[in-house]
Short mmCIF file of C-alpha atoms and ligand atoms in Angstrom, two decimals:
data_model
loop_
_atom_site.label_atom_id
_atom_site.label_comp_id
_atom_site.label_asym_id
_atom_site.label_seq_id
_atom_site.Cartn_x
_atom_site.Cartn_y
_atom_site.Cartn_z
CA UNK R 1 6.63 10.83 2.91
CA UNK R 2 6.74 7.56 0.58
CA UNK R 3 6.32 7.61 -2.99
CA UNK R 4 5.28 3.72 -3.67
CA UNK R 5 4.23 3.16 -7.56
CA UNK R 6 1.97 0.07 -8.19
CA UNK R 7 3.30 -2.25 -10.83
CA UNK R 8 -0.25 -2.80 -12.03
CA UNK R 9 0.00 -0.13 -13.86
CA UNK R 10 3.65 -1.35 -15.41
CA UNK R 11 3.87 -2.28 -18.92
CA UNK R 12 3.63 -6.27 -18.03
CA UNK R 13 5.52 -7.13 -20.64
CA UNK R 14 8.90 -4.79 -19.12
CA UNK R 15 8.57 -5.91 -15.56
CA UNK R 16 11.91 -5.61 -15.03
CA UNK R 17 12.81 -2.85 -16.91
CA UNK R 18 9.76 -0.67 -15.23
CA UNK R 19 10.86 -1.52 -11.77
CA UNK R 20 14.68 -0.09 -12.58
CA UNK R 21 12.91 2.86 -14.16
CA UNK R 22 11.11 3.38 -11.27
CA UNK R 23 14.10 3.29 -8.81
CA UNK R 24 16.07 5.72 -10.96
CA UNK R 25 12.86 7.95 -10.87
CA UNK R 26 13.04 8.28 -7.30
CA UNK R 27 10.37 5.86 -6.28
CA UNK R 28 10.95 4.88 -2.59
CA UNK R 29 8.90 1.82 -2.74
CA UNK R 30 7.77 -0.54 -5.14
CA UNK R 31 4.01 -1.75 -5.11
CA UNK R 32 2.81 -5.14 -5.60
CA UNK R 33 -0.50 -6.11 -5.74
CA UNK R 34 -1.65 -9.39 -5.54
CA UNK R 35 -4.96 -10.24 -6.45
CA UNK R 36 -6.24 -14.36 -6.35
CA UNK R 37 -9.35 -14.00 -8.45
CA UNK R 38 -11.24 -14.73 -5.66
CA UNK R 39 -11.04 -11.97 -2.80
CA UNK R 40 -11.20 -9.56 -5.70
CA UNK R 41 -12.63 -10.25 -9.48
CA UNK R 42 -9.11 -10.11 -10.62
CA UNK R 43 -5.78 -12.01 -11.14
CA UNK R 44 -2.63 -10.07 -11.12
CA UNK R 45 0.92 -11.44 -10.54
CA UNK R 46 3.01 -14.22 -8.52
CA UNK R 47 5.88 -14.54 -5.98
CA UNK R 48 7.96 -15.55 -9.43
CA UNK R 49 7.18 -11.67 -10.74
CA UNK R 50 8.39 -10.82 -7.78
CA UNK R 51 11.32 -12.01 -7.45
CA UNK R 52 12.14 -10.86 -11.27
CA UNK R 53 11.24 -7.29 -10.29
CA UNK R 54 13.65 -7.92 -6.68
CA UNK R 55 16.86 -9.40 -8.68
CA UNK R 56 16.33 -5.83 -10.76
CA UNK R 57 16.23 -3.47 -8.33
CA UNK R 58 16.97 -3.00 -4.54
CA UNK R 59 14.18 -0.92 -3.75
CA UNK R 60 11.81 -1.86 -0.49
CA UNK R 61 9.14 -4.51 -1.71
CA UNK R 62 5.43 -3.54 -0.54
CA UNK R 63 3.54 -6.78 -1.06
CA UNK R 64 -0.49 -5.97 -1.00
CA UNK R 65 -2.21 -9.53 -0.69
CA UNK R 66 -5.60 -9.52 -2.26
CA UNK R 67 -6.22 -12.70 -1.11
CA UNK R 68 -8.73 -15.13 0.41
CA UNK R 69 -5.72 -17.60 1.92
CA UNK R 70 -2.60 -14.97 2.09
CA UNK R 71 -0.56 -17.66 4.62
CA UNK R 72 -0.42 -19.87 1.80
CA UNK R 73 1.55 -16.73 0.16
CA UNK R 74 3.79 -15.74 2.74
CA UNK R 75 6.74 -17.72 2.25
CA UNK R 76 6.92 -17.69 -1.60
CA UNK R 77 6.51 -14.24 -1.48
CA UNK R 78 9.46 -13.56 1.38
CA UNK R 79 11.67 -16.10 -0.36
CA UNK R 80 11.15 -14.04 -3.84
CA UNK R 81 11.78 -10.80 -1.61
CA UNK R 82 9.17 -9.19 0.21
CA UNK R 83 9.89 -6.95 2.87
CA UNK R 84 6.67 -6.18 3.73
CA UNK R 85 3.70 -8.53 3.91
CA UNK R 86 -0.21 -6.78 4.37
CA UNK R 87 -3.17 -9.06 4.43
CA UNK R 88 -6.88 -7.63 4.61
CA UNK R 89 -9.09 -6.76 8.36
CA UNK R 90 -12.26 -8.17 6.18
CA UNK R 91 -10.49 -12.27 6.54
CA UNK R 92 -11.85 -11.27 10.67
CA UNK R 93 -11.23 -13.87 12.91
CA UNK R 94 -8.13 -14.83 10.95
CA UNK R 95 -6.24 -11.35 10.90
CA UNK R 96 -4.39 -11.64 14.36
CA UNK R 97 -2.93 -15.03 13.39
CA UNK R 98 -1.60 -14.00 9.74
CA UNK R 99 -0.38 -10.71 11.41
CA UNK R 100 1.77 -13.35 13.67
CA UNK R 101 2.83 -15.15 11.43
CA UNK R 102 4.28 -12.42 9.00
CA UNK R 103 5.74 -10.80 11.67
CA UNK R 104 7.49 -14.43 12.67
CA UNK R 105 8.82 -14.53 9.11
CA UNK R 106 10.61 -11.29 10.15
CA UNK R 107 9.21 -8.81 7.74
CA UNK R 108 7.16 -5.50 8.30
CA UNK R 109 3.60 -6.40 9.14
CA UNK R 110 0.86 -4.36 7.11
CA UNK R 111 -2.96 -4.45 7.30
CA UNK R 112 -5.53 -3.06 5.05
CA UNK R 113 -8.93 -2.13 4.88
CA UNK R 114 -11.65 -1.57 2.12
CA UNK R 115 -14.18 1.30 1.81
CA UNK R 116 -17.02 -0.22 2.65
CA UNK R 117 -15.18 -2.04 5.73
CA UNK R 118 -15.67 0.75 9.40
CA UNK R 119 -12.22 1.74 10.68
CA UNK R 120 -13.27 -0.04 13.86
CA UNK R 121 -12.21 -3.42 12.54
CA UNK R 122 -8.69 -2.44 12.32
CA UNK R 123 -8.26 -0.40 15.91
CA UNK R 124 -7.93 -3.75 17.92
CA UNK R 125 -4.63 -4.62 15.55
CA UNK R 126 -3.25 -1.39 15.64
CA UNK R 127 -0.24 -1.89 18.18
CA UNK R 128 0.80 -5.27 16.46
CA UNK R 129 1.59 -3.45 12.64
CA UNK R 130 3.95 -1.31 11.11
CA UNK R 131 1.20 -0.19 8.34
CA UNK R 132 -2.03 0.68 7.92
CA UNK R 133 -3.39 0.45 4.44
CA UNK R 134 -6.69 2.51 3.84
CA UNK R 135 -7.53 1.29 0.46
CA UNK R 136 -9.45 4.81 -1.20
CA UNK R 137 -11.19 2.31 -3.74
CA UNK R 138 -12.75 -0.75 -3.83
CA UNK R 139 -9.60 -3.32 -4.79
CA UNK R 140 -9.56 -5.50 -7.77
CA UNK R 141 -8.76 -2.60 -10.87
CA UNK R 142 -6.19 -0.14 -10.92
CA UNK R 143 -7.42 3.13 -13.09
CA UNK R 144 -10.49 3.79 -10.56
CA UNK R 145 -11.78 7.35 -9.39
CA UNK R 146 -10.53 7.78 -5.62
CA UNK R 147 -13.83 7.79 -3.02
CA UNK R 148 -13.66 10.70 -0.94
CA UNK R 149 -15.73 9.03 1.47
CA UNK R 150 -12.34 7.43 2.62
CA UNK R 151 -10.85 10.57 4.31
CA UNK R 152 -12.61 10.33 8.10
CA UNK R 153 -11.19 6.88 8.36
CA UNK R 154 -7.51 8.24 7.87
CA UNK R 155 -8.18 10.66 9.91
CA UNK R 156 -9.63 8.43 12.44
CA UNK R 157 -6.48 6.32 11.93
CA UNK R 158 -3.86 9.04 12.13
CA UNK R 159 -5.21 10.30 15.24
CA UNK R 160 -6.11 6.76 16.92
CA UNK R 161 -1.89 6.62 16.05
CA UNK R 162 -1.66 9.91 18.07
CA UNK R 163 -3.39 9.11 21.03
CA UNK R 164 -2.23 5.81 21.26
CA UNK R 165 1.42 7.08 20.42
CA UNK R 166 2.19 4.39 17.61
CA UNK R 167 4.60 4.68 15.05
CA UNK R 168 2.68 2.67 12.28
CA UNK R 169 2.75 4.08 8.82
CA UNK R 170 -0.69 5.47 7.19
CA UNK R 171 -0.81 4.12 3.38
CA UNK R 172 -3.73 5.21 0.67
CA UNK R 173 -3.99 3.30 -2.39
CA UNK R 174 -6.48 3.35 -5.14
CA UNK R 175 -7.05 6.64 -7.24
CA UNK R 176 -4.28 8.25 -5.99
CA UNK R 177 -3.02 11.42 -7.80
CA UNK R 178 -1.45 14.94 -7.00
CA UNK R 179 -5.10 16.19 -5.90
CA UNK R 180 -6.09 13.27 -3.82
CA UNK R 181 -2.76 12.57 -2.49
CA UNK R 182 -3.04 16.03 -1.32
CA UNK R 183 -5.99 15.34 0.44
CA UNK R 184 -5.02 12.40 1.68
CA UNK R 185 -1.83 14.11 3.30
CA UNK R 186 -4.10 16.51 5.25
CA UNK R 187 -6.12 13.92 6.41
CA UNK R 188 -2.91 12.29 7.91
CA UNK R 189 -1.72 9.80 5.11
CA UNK R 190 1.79 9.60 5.02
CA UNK R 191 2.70 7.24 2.31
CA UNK R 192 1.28 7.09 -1.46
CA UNK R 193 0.31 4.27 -3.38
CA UNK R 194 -0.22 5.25 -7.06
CA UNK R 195 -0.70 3.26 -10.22
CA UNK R 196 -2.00 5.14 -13.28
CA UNK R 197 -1.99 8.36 -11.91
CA UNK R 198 1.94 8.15 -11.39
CA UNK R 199 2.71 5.82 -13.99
CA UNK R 200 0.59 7.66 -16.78
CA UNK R 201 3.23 10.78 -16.17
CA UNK R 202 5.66 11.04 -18.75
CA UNK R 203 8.27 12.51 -16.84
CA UNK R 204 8.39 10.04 -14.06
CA UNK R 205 11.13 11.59 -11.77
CA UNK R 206 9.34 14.87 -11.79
CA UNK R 207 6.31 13.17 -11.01
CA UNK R 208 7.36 11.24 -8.17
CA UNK R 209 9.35 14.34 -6.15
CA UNK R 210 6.59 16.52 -7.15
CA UNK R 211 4.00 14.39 -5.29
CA UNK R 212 6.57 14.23 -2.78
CA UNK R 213 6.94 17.63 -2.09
CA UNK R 214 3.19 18.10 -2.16
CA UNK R 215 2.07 15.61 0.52
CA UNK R 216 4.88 17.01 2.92
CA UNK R 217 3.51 20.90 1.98
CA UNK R 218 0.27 19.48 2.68
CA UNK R 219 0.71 17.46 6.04
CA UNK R 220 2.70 20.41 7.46
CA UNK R 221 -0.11 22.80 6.99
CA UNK R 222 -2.64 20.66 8.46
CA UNK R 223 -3.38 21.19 12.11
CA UNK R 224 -2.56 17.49 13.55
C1 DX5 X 301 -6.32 -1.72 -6.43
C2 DX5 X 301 -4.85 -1.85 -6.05
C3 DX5 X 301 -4.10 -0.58 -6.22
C4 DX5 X 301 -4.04 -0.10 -7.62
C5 DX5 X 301 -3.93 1.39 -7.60
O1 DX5 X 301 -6.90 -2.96 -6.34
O2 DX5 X 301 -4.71 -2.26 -4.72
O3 DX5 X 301 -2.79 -0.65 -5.68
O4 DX5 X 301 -2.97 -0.64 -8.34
O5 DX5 X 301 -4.03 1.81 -8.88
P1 DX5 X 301 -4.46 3.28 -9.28
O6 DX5 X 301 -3.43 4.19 -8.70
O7 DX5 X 301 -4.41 3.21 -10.77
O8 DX5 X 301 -5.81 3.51 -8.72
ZN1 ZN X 302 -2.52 -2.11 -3.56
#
């Protein structure tokens, strides 16, 4: 299982600090969202954040791109040190192309999808990534209450994986806690994004290897 905490929920004014706390805490990846005010109502953080949070700590950089023209992105973001690039399945006809090109830039290749968007659109990518991010609310806010109406899709994901005998990684993100990370594990998620509900913990490093040992509990009960 990976633990990855979103910096959106970070004190923005500790960047740096928050990401070294974060290591120390146990955190196995680092989440970055990046929203353009224009694929979602919201403006977050740049490639120069980025590379702030990278020179303090050598965790594994998960770079979400919120984002209408992500290619414009890709290189600032690798050059500040990104080690893994995801782009959305709703930019359509344009998704095999940027999937190309991060993978030609030599970093992990993610895709995600939002709730409203079927799991269909993704299953023609599914052999070209090395994640699949099933957002569990509508992006643009960190804080929101987690849709359950997300959990057929990861399980539709984890056992399209099965069948198909991929290795890809199943990410949630959005509203994710130690209930709905639970749920999430028995659907067949296998990594954990989590802002606020992480974040909001005030003993961090108990937090992080508690919903650790949770989501493994969890995904060896279930029957996949
Ligand atoms: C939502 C972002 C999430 C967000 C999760 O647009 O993609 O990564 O930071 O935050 P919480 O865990 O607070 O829902
Ligand atoms: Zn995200």
């Amino acid at each position: 299982m990976i633990i990855a905490p979103s910096l959106l929920a970070a004190n923005f004014g500790k960047f740096a600090h928050e990401a070294a706390r974060l290591e120390k805490a146990g955190a196995d990846w680092l989440h970055c969202d990046i929203m353009d005010g224009n694929f979602v109502p919201n403006i977050s953080f740049g490639p120069a954040v980025v590379k702030t949070v990278n020179e303090a700590t050598k965790m594994f950089l998960d770079v979400h791109l919120m984002c209408v023209n992500p290619d414009i992105l890709f290189e600032p973001f690798v050059k500040a040190g990104a080690d893994q690039l995801t782009v959305h399945v709703e930019l359509e006809d344009r998704v095999a192309h940027l999937l190309w090109k991060i993978r030609s830039l030599g970093k992990k290749v993610g895709l995600a999808i939002n709730p409203p968007t079927s799991i269909e659109a993704v299953k023609p990518f599914l052999k070209s990534i090395d994640l699949l991010l099933i957002m569990t609310v509508n992006p643009g806010f960190g804080g929101q209450p987690f849709i359950p109406e997300t959990l057929p899709k990861i399980q539709q994901a984890a056992a399209w994986r099965k069948k198909m005998g991929l290795k890809f990684r199943l990410e949630v993100d959005g509203g994710i806690n130690f209930e709905t990370s639970v749920e999430c594990a028995r659907a067949g998620a296998d990594t954990f994004v989590s802002g606020t509900g992480l974040l909001g913990e005030k003993q961090l490093k108990r937090a992080i290897t508690k919903m650790r040992e949770l989501t493994t509990k969890a995904s060896s009960h279930s029957a996949r």
